[in-house]
PDB file of C-alpha atoms in Angstrom:
ATOM      1  CA  MET A 484       1.317 142.385  35.131  1.00 45.00           C
ATOM      2  CA  ALA A 485      -1.375 144.518  36.020  1.00 42.00           C
ATOM      3  CA  ASP A 486      -3.460 143.195  33.729  1.00 43.00           C
ATOM      4  CA  VAL A 487      -5.626 139.837  34.455  1.00 45.00           C
ATOM      5  CA  VAL A 488      -3.850 136.821  32.353  1.00 42.00           C
ATOM      6  CA  VAL A 489      -6.752 134.062  31.661  1.00 45.00           C
ATOM      7  CA  GLY A 490      -6.164 131.282  29.906  1.00 43.00           C
ATOM      8  CA  LYS A 491      -7.871 129.799  28.096  1.00 41.00           C
ATOM      9  CA  GLU A 492     -10.087 126.645  27.573  1.00 40.00           C
ATOM     10  CA  LYS A 493     -10.753 124.024  25.340  1.00 39.00           C
ATOM     11  CA  GLY A 494     -13.837 125.752  24.071  1.00 38.00           C
ATOM     12  CA  GLY A 495     -13.015 129.729  24.060  1.00 37.00           C
ATOM     13  CA  GLU A 496     -13.949 130.238  27.570  1.00 42.00           C
ATOM     14  CA  GLN A 497     -11.837 132.316  29.378  1.00 54.00           C
ATOM     15  CA  ARG A 498     -11.044 130.906  32.715  1.00 78.00           C
ATOM     16  CA  LEU A 499      -9.245 132.308  35.635  1.00 87.00           C
ATOM     17  CA  VAL A 500      -6.350 129.858  35.950  1.00 93.00           C
ATOM     18  CA  SER A 501      -4.784 127.866  33.602  1.00 94.00           C
ATOM     19  CA  LEU A 502      -2.834 125.418  36.735  1.00 97.00           C
ATOM     20  CA  PRO A 503      -4.648 122.073  37.210  1.00 96.00           C
ATOM     21  CA  LEU A 504      -6.279 123.573  41.396  1.00 96.00           C
ATOM     22  CA  SER A 505      -6.175 119.856  42.239  1.00 96.00           C
ATOM     23  CA  ARG A 506      -2.087 119.090  41.773  1.00 96.00           C
ATOM     24  CA  ILE A 507      -1.824 122.434  43.398  1.00 97.00           C
ATOM     25  CA  ARG A 508      -3.710 121.450  46.714  1.00 96.00           C
ATOM     26  CA  VAL A 509      -1.941 118.221  46.495  1.00 96.00           C
ATOM     27  CA  ILE A 510       1.592 120.118  46.833  1.00 96.00           C
ATOM     28  CA  MET A 511       0.198 122.531  49.723  1.00 97.00           C
ATOM     29  CA  LYS A 512      -1.037 119.382  52.108  1.00 95.00           C
ATOM     30  CA  SER A 513       2.615 118.334  51.368  1.00 94.00           C
ATOM     31  CA  SER A 514       4.008 120.452  53.568  1.00 90.00           C
ATOM     32  CA  PRO A 515       3.448 119.194  57.000  1.00 89.00           C
ATOM     33  CA  GLU A 516       1.726 121.902  59.023  1.00 90.00           C
ATOM     34  CA  VAL A 517      -0.655 122.859  56.554  1.00 94.00           C
ATOM     35  CA  SER A 518      -4.342 121.851  58.003  1.00 91.00           C
ATOM     36  CA  SER A 519      -6.883 123.288  55.624  1.00 95.00           C
ATOM     37  CA  ILE A 520      -7.178 125.647  53.047  1.00 96.00           C
ATOM     38  CA  ASN A 521     -10.249 127.781  51.499  1.00 96.00           C
ATOM     39  CA  GLN A 522     -10.800 127.970  47.217  1.00 97.00           C
ATOM     40  CA  GLU A 523     -10.021 131.473  47.800  1.00 97.00           C
ATOM     41  CA  ALA A 524      -6.108 130.371  49.124  1.00 98.00           C
ATOM     42  CA  LEU A 525      -6.120 128.199  46.181  1.00 98.00           C
ATOM     43  CA  VAL A 526      -7.185 130.511  43.692  1.00 97.00           C
ATOM     44  CA  LEU A 527      -5.090 133.091  44.970  1.00 98.00           C
ATOM     45  CA  THR A 528      -1.869 130.784  45.440  1.00 98.00           C
ATOM     46  CA  ALA A 529      -2.372 129.055  41.575  1.00 98.00           C
ATOM     47  CA  LYS A 530      -2.245 132.967  40.349  1.00 98.00           C
ATOM     48  CA  ALA A 531       0.557 133.694  42.474  1.00 98.00           C
ATOM     49  CA  THR A 532       2.673 130.483  40.546  1.00 98.00           C
ATOM     50  CA  GLU A 533       1.721 131.676  37.409  1.00 98.00           C
ATOM     51  CA  LEU A 534       2.972 135.072  37.673  1.00 98.00           C
ATOM     52  CA  PHE A 535       6.570 134.140  39.307  1.00 98.00           C
ATOM     53  CA  VAL A 536       6.267 131.558  36.547  1.00 98.00           C
ATOM     54  CA  GLN A 537       6.063 134.689  34.054  1.00 98.00           C
ATOM     55  CA  TYR A 538       8.322 136.958  35.763  1.00 98.00           C
ATOM     56  CA  LEU A 539      11.526 133.882  36.195  1.00 98.00           C
ATOM     57  CA  ALA A 540      11.328 133.783  32.309  1.00 98.00           C
ATOM     58  CA  THR A 541      11.122 136.925  31.990  1.00 97.00           C
ATOM     59  CA  TYR A 542      13.002 138.098  34.227  1.00 97.00           C
ATOM     60  CA  SER A 543      16.161 135.654  32.979  1.00 97.00           C
ATOM     61  CA  TYR A 544      16.209 136.145  29.649  1.00 97.00           C
ATOM     62  CA  ARG A 545      15.927 140.147  30.142  1.00 96.00           C
ATOM     63  CA  HIS A 546      19.208 139.501  32.521  1.00 96.00           C
ATOM     64  CA  GLY A 547      20.315 136.577  30.364  1.00 95.00           C
ATOM     65  CA  THR A 548      23.240 135.958  28.025  1.00 92.00           C
ATOM     66  CA  GLY A 549      21.110 134.522  25.191  1.00 91.00           C
ATOM     67  CA  LYS A 550      19.200 137.590  23.474  1.00 88.00           C
ATOM     68  CA  ASP A 551      20.974 138.519  20.506  1.00 89.00           C
ATOM     69  CA  LYS A 552      20.117 134.660  19.749  1.00 93.00           C
ATOM     70  CA  LYS A 553      17.122 134.608  21.639  1.00 95.00           C
ATOM     71  CA  ALA A 554      17.033 131.683  24.111  1.00 96.00           C
ATOM     72  CA  LEU A 555      17.044 130.704  27.599  1.00 97.00           C
ATOM     73  CA  ALA A 556      19.265 128.371  29.205  1.00 96.00           C
ATOM     74  CA  TYR A 557      19.024 127.076  32.065  1.00 96.00           C
ATOM     75  CA  SER A 558      22.334 129.132  33.441  1.00 95.00           C
ATOM     76  CA  ASP A 559      20.105 131.979  32.971  1.00 96.00           C
ATOM     77  CA  VAL A 560      17.445 131.226  35.423  1.00 97.00           C
ATOM     78  CA  ALA A 561      20.430 129.602  37.870  1.00 96.00           C
ATOM     79  CA  ASN A 562      22.145 133.097  37.283  1.00 96.00           C
ATOM     80  CA  THR A 563      18.916 134.791  38.333  1.00 97.00           C
ATOM     81  CA  ALA A 564      18.450 132.579  41.320  1.00 96.00           C
ATOM     82  CA  GLU A 565      21.865 133.638  42.418  1.00 94.00           C
ATOM     83  CA  GLU A 566      22.162 137.254  41.865  1.00 94.00           C
ATOM     84  CA  SER A 567      18.317 138.227  42.798  1.00 95.00           C
ATOM     85  CA  ASP A 568      17.676 138.742  46.248  1.00 95.00           C
ATOM     86  CA  THR A 569      14.258 137.618  45.386  1.00 95.00           C
ATOM     87  CA  PHE A 570      15.326 134.719  43.540  1.00 97.00           C
ATOM     88  CA  GLN A 571      17.242 133.268  45.594  1.00 95.00           C
ATOM     89  CA  PHE A 572      14.890 130.720  47.359  1.00 96.00           C
ATOM     90  CA  LEU A 573      15.465 129.082  44.235  1.00 97.00           C
ATOM     91  CA  ALA A 574      20.011 128.963  44.459  1.00 94.00           C
ATOM     92  CA  ASP A 575      19.702 125.256  46.392  1.00 93.00           C
ATOM     93  CA  ILE A 576      17.378 123.594  43.632  1.00 92.00           C
ATOM     94  CA  LEU A 577      18.508 125.531  40.744  1.00 94.00           C
ATOM     95  CA  PRO A 578      22.794 124.889  41.488  1.00 91.00           C
ATOM     96  CA  LYS A 579      24.993 126.715  38.633  1.00 86.00           C
ATOM     97  CA  LYS A 580      26.646 123.855  37.044  1.00 83.00           C
ATOM     98  CA  ILE A 581      30.572 123.791  36.344  1.00 82.00           C
ATOM     99  CA  LEU A 582      32.508 121.474  33.955  1.00 84.00           C
ATOM    100  CA  ALA A 583      32.849 117.976  35.561  1.00 87.00           C
ATOM    101  CA  SER A 584      36.760 118.605  34.472  1.00 88.00           C
ATOM    102  CA  LYS A 585      37.048 121.921  37.001  1.00 88.00           C
ATOM    103  CA  TYR A 586      35.107 120.158  39.846  1.00 87.00           C
ATOM    104  CA  LEU A 587      37.489 117.534  39.468  1.00 89.00           C
ATOM    105  CA  THR A 588      40.261 120.484  40.055  1.00 91.00           C
ATOM    106  CA  MET A 589      38.009 121.728  42.944  1.00 88.00           C
ATOM    107  CA  LEU A 590      37.839 118.573  44.538  1.00 89.00           C
ATOM    108  CA  GLN A 591      41.099 117.981  43.848  1.00 91.00           C
ATOM    109  CA  GLU A 592      42.814 121.145  45.596  1.00 92.00           C
ATOM    110  CA  ARG A 593      40.478 120.305  48.444  1.00 91.00           C
ATOM    111  CA  ARG A 594      41.712 117.064  49.185  1.00 91.00           C
ATOM    112  CA  GLU A 595      44.882 118.925  49.356  1.00 90.00           C
ATOM    113  CA  ALA A 596      43.668 121.449  51.626  1.00 88.00           C
ATOM    114  CA  GLU A 597      42.780 119.021  54.178  1.00 86.00           C
ATOM    115  CA  GLU A 598      45.701 116.872  53.835  1.00 84.00           C
ATOM    116  CA  GLU A 599      47.955 120.424  54.670  1.00 79.00           C
ATOM    117  CA  ASP A 600      45.202 120.542  58.177  1.00 76.00           C
ATOM    118  CA  ASP A 601      45.898 116.901  58.819  1.00 72.00           C
ATOM    119  CA  ASP A 602      50.076 117.852  58.861  1.00 67.00           C
ATOM    120  CA  GLU A 603      49.368 120.317  60.308  1.00 63.00           C
ATOM    121  CA  GLU A 604      47.227 118.741  63.180  1.00 59.00           C
ATOM    122  CA  GLU A 605      50.019 116.017  63.231  1.00 57.00           C
ATOM    123  CA  CYS A 606      52.777 118.693  63.868  1.00 55.00           C
ATOM    124  CA  ASP A 607      50.517 120.009  66.794  1.00 55.00           C
ATOM    125  CA  GLU A 608      50.108 116.533  68.049  1.00 52.00           C
ATOM    126  CA  ASP A 609      54.124 116.320  67.695  1.00 52.00           C
ATOM    127  CA  THR A 610      54.644 120.029  69.457  1.00 50.00           C
ATOM    128  CA  GLY A 611      52.104 118.818  72.076  1.00 44.00           C
ATOM    129  CA  SER A 612      52.932 115.007  72.802  1.00 43.00           C
TER     130      SER A 612
ATOM    131  CA  MET B 388      -1.599 113.479  49.115  1.00 59.00           C
ATOM    132  CA  ALA B 389       0.967 113.722  47.283  1.00 62.00           C
ATOM    133  CA  GLU B 390       2.196 109.483  47.166  1.00 71.00           C
ATOM    134  CA  ARG B 391       5.122 109.469  44.393  1.00 80.00           C
ATOM    135  CA  PRO B 392       7.726 112.898  44.206  1.00 77.00           C
ATOM    136  CA  GLU B 393       6.664 113.472  41.319  1.00 80.00           C
ATOM    137  CA  ASP B 394       2.495 114.519  42.108  1.00 83.00           C
ATOM    138  CA  LEU B 395       4.985 118.044  43.795  1.00 91.00           C
ATOM    139  CA  ASN B 396       5.612 118.435  39.343  1.00 94.00           C
ATOM    140  CA  LEU B 397       3.573 120.988  38.026  1.00 96.00           C
ATOM    141  CA  PRO B 398       1.836 119.505  33.685  1.00 96.00           C
ATOM    142  CA  ASN B 399       5.344 120.145  31.932  1.00 95.00           C
ATOM    143  CA  ALA B 400       2.825 121.273  28.680  1.00 96.00           C
ATOM    144  CA  VAL B 401       1.070 124.155  31.016  1.00 97.00           C
ATOM    145  CA  ILE B 402       4.307 125.375  32.231  1.00 97.00           C
ATOM    146  CA  THR B 403       5.992 125.374  29.155  1.00 97.00           C
ATOM    147  CA  ARG B 404       2.886 127.078  27.717  1.00 97.00           C
ATOM    148  CA  ILE B 405       2.649 130.831  30.549  1.00 97.00           C
ATOM    149  CA  ILE B 406       6.474 130.823  30.239  1.00 98.00           C
ATOM    150  CA  LYS B 407       5.843 131.193  25.779  1.00 97.00           C
ATOM    151  CA  GLU B 408       3.554 133.711  26.476  1.00 96.00           C
ATOM    152  CA  ALA B 409       5.416 135.655  28.572  1.00 97.00           C
ATOM    153  CA  LEU B 410       9.037 135.878  26.989  1.00 97.00           C
ATOM    154  CA  PRO B 411       8.424 138.034  23.192  1.00 96.00           C
ATOM    155  CA  ASP B 412       7.432 135.515  19.953  1.00 95.00           C
ATOM    156  CA  GLY B 413      10.135 133.432  18.324  1.00 94.00           C
ATOM    157  CA  VAL B 414      12.258 132.605  21.858  1.00 96.00           C
ATOM    158  CA  ASN B 415      13.543 129.578  21.700  1.00 96.00           C
ATOM    159  CA  ILE B 416      13.490 128.289  25.497  1.00 97.00           C
ATOM    160  CA  SER B 417      15.808 124.883  26.811  1.00 96.00           C
ATOM    161  CA  LYS B 418      14.523 121.711  27.936  1.00 96.00           C
ATOM    162  CA  GLU B 419      16.643 121.525  30.903  1.00 96.00           C
ATOM    163  CA  ALA B 420      14.705 125.509  31.199  1.00 97.00           C
ATOM    164  CA  ARG B 421      11.694 124.125  31.099  1.00 97.00           C
ATOM    165  CA  SER B 422      12.485 121.780  33.151  1.00 96.00           C
ATOM    166  CA  ALA B 423      14.464 124.044  36.028  1.00 97.00           C
ATOM    167  CA  ILE B 424      11.912 126.859  35.931  1.00 98.00           C
ATOM    168  CA  SER B 425       8.827 124.226  36.527  1.00 97.00           C
ATOM    169  CA  ARG B 426      10.998 122.777  40.181  1.00 96.00           C
ATOM    170  CA  ALA B 427      11.208 127.317  40.556  1.00 97.00           C
ATOM    171  CA  ALA B 428       6.983 126.830  40.772  1.00 98.00           C
ATOM    172  CA  SER B 429       6.426 124.106  43.182  1.00 97.00           C
ATOM    173  CA  VAL B 430       8.944 125.250  45.784  1.00 97.00           C
ATOM    174  CA  PHE B 431       7.543 128.632  45.433  1.00 98.00           C
ATOM    175  CA  VAL B 432       3.821 126.705  46.928  1.00 98.00           C
ATOM    176  CA  LEU B 433       6.346 125.606  48.627  1.00 96.00           C
ATOM    177  CA  TYR B 434       7.403 128.127  50.458  1.00 97.00           C
ATOM    178  CA  ALA B 435       4.082 130.793  49.929  1.00 98.00           C
ATOM    179  CA  THR B 436       2.443 128.130  51.577  1.00 97.00           C
ATOM    180  CA  SER B 437       5.489 127.790  54.566  1.00 96.00           C
ATOM    181  CA  CYS B 438       4.880 131.323  54.848  1.00 97.00           C
ATOM    182  CA  ALA B 439       1.202 131.721  54.357  1.00 97.00           C
ATOM    183  CA  ASN B 440       0.447 129.503  56.725  1.00 97.00           C
ATOM    184  CA  ASN B 441       2.450 131.048  59.076  1.00 96.00           C
ATOM    185  CA  PHE B 442      -0.485 134.217  59.593  1.00 97.00           C
ATOM    186  CA  ALA B 443      -2.783 131.800  59.458  1.00 96.00           C
ATOM    187  CA  MET B 444      -1.326 130.630  62.848  1.00 95.00           C
ATOM    188  CA  LYS B 445      -0.521 133.643  63.549  1.00 95.00           C
ATOM    189  CA  GLY B 446      -4.407 134.546  63.840  1.00 95.00           C
ATOM    190  CA  LYS B 447      -5.161 131.671  65.480  1.00 95.00           C
ATOM    191  CA  ARG B 448      -6.819 130.324  61.970  1.00 95.00           C
ATOM    192  CA  LYS B 449      -6.329 126.560  60.890  1.00 94.00           C
ATOM    193  CA  THR B 450      -7.779 127.294  57.183  1.00 96.00           C
ATOM    194  CA  LEU B 451      -5.175 129.631  54.741  1.00 97.00           C
ATOM    195  CA  ASN B 452      -7.243 131.980  53.675  1.00 97.00           C
ATOM    196  CA  ALA B 453      -6.514 135.254  51.138  1.00 97.00           C
ATOM    197  CA  SER B 454      -5.061 137.718  52.803  1.00 97.00           C
ATOM    198  CA  ASP B 455      -2.689 135.217  54.345  1.00 97.00           C
ATOM    199  CA  VAL B 456      -2.110 134.335  50.687  1.00 98.00           C
ATOM    200  CA  LEU B 457      -1.291 137.816  50.012  1.00 98.00           C
ATOM    201  CA  SER B 458       0.419 138.632  53.136  1.00 98.00           C
ATOM    202  CA  ALA B 459       3.442 136.192  52.607  1.00 98.00           C
ATOM    203  CA  MET B 460       3.331 137.406  48.614  1.00 98.00           C
ATOM    204  CA  GLU B 461       4.457 140.686  50.665  1.00 97.00           C
ATOM    205  CA  GLU B 462       6.709 139.170  52.999  1.00 97.00           C
ATOM    206  CA  MET B 463       8.106 136.979  50.258  1.00 97.00           C
ATOM    207  CA  GLU B 464       9.450 140.512  48.439  1.00 96.00           C
ATOM    208  CA  PHE B 465       6.592 139.525  46.004  1.00 98.00           C
ATOM    209  CA  GLN B 466       4.931 142.560  46.365  1.00 97.00           C
ATOM    210  CA  ARG B 467       4.222 143.420  42.140  1.00 97.00           C
ATOM    211  CA  PHE B 468       2.224 139.917  42.274  1.00 98.00           C
ATOM    212  CA  ILE B 469      -0.600 141.625  44.772  1.00 98.00           C
ATOM    213  CA  THR B 470      -2.353 144.309  42.561  1.00 98.00           C
ATOM    214  CA  PRO B 471      -2.578 141.042  40.017  1.00 97.00           C
ATOM    215  CA  LEU B 472      -4.169 139.000  42.418  1.00 98.00           C
ATOM    216  CA  LYS B 473      -6.395 141.673  44.159  1.00 97.00           C
ATOM    217  CA  GLU B 474      -7.904 142.093  40.618  1.00 97.00           C
ATOM    218  CA  ALA B 475      -7.693 137.822  40.576  1.00 96.00           C
ATOM    219  CA  LEU B 476      -9.041 137.470  43.749  1.00 97.00           C
ATOM    220  CA  GLU B 477     -12.095 139.789  42.545  1.00 96.00           C
ATOM    221  CA  ALA B 478     -12.859 138.020  39.439  1.00 95.00           C
ATOM    222  CA  TYR B 479     -13.322 134.776  40.633  1.00 95.00           C
ATOM    223  CA  ARG B 480     -15.888 135.918  43.945  1.00 95.00           C
ATOM    224  CA  ARG B 481     -18.114 137.900  41.069  1.00 94.00           C
ATOM    225  CA  GLU B 482     -17.551 133.885  38.970  1.00 92.00           C
ATOM    226  CA  GLN B 483     -18.267 132.685  42.554  1.00 91.00           C
ATOM    227  CA  LYS B 484     -21.551 135.124  42.563  1.00 91.00           C
ATOM    228  CA  GLY B 485     -22.394 134.132  39.428  1.00 90.00           C
ATOM    229  CA  LYS B 486     -23.171 130.736  40.107  1.00 88.00           C
ATOM    230  CA  LYS B 487     -24.642 131.298  42.953  1.00 88.00           C
ATOM    231  CA  GLU B 488     -27.422 133.465  41.491  1.00 90.00           C
ATOM    232  CA  ALA B 489     -27.707 130.610  37.684  1.00 90.00           C
ATOM    233  CA  SER B 490     -28.165 128.061  40.597  1.00 88.00           C
ATOM    234  CA  GLU B 491     -31.065 130.340  42.482  1.00 88.00           C
ATOM    235  CA  GLN B 492     -32.479 131.383  39.111  1.00 87.00           C
ATOM    236  CA  LYS B 493     -32.912 127.799  38.344  1.00 85.00           C
ATOM    237  CA  LYS B 494     -34.216 127.250  41.727  1.00 82.00           C
ATOM    238  CA  LYS B 495     -36.826 129.594  42.633  1.00 76.00           C
ATOM    239  CA  ASP B 496     -37.166 131.790  38.722  1.00 75.00           C
ATOM    240  CA  LYS B 497     -40.583 133.545  39.899  1.00 63.00           C
ATOM    241  CA  ASP B 498     -39.609 134.573  43.826  1.00 67.00           C
ATOM    242  CA  LYS B 499     -35.844 135.948  42.427  1.00 55.00           C
ATOM    243  CA  LYS B 500     -38.273 137.672  39.885  1.00 59.00           C
ATOM    244  CA  ASN B 501     -40.168 140.011  42.082  1.00 62.00           C
ATOM    245  CA  ASP B 502     -37.345 140.769  44.134  1.00 63.00           C
ATOM    246  CA  SER B 503     -35.046 142.507  41.250  1.00 62.00           C
ATOM    247  CA  GLU B 504     -38.271 143.717  39.999  1.00 60.00           C
ATOM    248  CA  GLU B 505     -38.653 145.971  43.375  1.00 58.00           C
ATOM    249  CA  GLN B 506     -35.138 146.070  43.363  1.00 58.00           C
ATOM    250  CA  ASP B 507     -34.786 148.032  40.081  1.00 58.00           C
ATOM    251  CA  LYS B 508     -38.323 150.697  41.024  1.00 53.00           C
ATOM    252  CA  SER B 509     -36.269 151.753  43.853  1.00 53.00           C
ATOM    253  CA  ARG B 510     -33.813 152.263  41.711  1.00 52.00           C
ATOM    254  CA  ASP B 511     -35.533 154.314  40.217  1.00 51.00           C
ATOM    255  CA  GLU B 512     -36.303 156.446  42.330  1.00 48.00           C
ATOM    256  CA  ASP B 513     -33.640 157.464  43.658  1.00 51.00           C
ATOM    257  CA  ASN B 514     -32.428 158.026  39.872  1.00 49.00           C
ATOM    258  CA  ASP B 515     -30.957 161.960  39.728  1.00 49.00           C
ATOM    259  CA  GLU B 516     -32.575 162.487  36.579  1.00 48.00           C
ATOM    260  CA  ASP B 517     -36.240 162.089  37.812  1.00 49.00           C
ATOM    261  CA  GLU B 518     -35.555 163.911  40.876  1.00 47.00           C
ATOM    262  CA  ASP B 519     -34.983 166.703  38.047  1.00 51.00           C
ATOM    263  CA  LYS B 520     -38.043 165.921  36.194  1.00 50.00           C
ATOM    264  CA  LEU B 521     -40.971 166.477  39.333  1.00 50.00           C
ATOM    265  CA  GLU B 522     -38.959 169.791  40.350  1.00 49.00           C
ATOM    266  CA  GLU B 523     -38.918 171.017  36.618  1.00 49.00           C
ATOM    267  CA  GLU B 524     -43.618 169.743  37.124  1.00 48.00           C
ATOM    268  CA  GLU B 525     -43.207 171.618  40.589  1.00 48.00           C
ATOM    269  CA  GLN B 526     -41.859 174.869  39.129  1.00 51.00           C
ATOM    270  CA  ASN B 527     -44.413 174.891  35.935  1.00 51.00           C
ATOM    271  CA  GLU B 528     -47.213 174.347  38.649  1.00 48.00           C
ATOM    272  CA  GLU B 529     -46.088 177.686  40.314  1.00 47.00           C
ATOM    273  CA  GLU B 530     -45.926 179.587  37.903  1.00 48.00           C
ATOM    274  CA  GLU B 531     -49.474 178.551  36.663  1.00 48.00           C
ATOM    275  CA  VAL B 532     -50.661 179.463  39.719  1.00 49.00           C
ATOM    276  CA  ASP B 533     -49.106 182.902  39.922  1.00 49.00           C
ATOM    277  CA  ASN B 534     -50.321 183.219  35.798  1.00 45.00           C
TER     278      ASN B 534
END
């Protein structure tokens, strides 16, 4: 990790960052409270994003289930977001997937639980009056 | 400014290349995993920007600078990025300095040349080897006097 990883341009010349700075700037500026960003902060954020992508990918692969198959799946990335404290901020945008059938049973159970609550409330009202 | 939601996405080809370079050779990355990591990267940029902006605000500055980004990494518990980021910053500064010098050289090639020659001379004077030689010569002179 300590080495500075450099991308390569078409001419074979080495570049500091491979992500497009213009796009990084657009994303940074989409945050309403940010007024201006100097070039060094922009370059550093782009570089940090590259390191982040490398780290998220290697972490998910190492802790994932597809090492035998040499595969990285969505569930590995979603698990990382759920289980690692550092990647916790991703949990909302990388939800764990569940089967539709399982989701429907969950919904059904919740509905039944709510109905029970309603029944109880009705009982309370009955006793109250 | 971001006018469409896709303006906040990072280019898939570049993201895929970075992932591939980070993982061992021949690992298959599912399309969903790629787009998930790409989305995560966009959120990372926003999160880092917001943290860095807090540091700028604390310092009563309106412009985000390099130290704000480094402080943000610490706050976000990505301390492991700090050393490589500092290295990248140094490399970037060297690159900028090089570019600046190259353009200055075009403008006033002669002046620049004279300046650097003068710097070379002063460096030679500071050189330890030269001082040693001078001392030797002085000793030789003393010996000659004794004889």
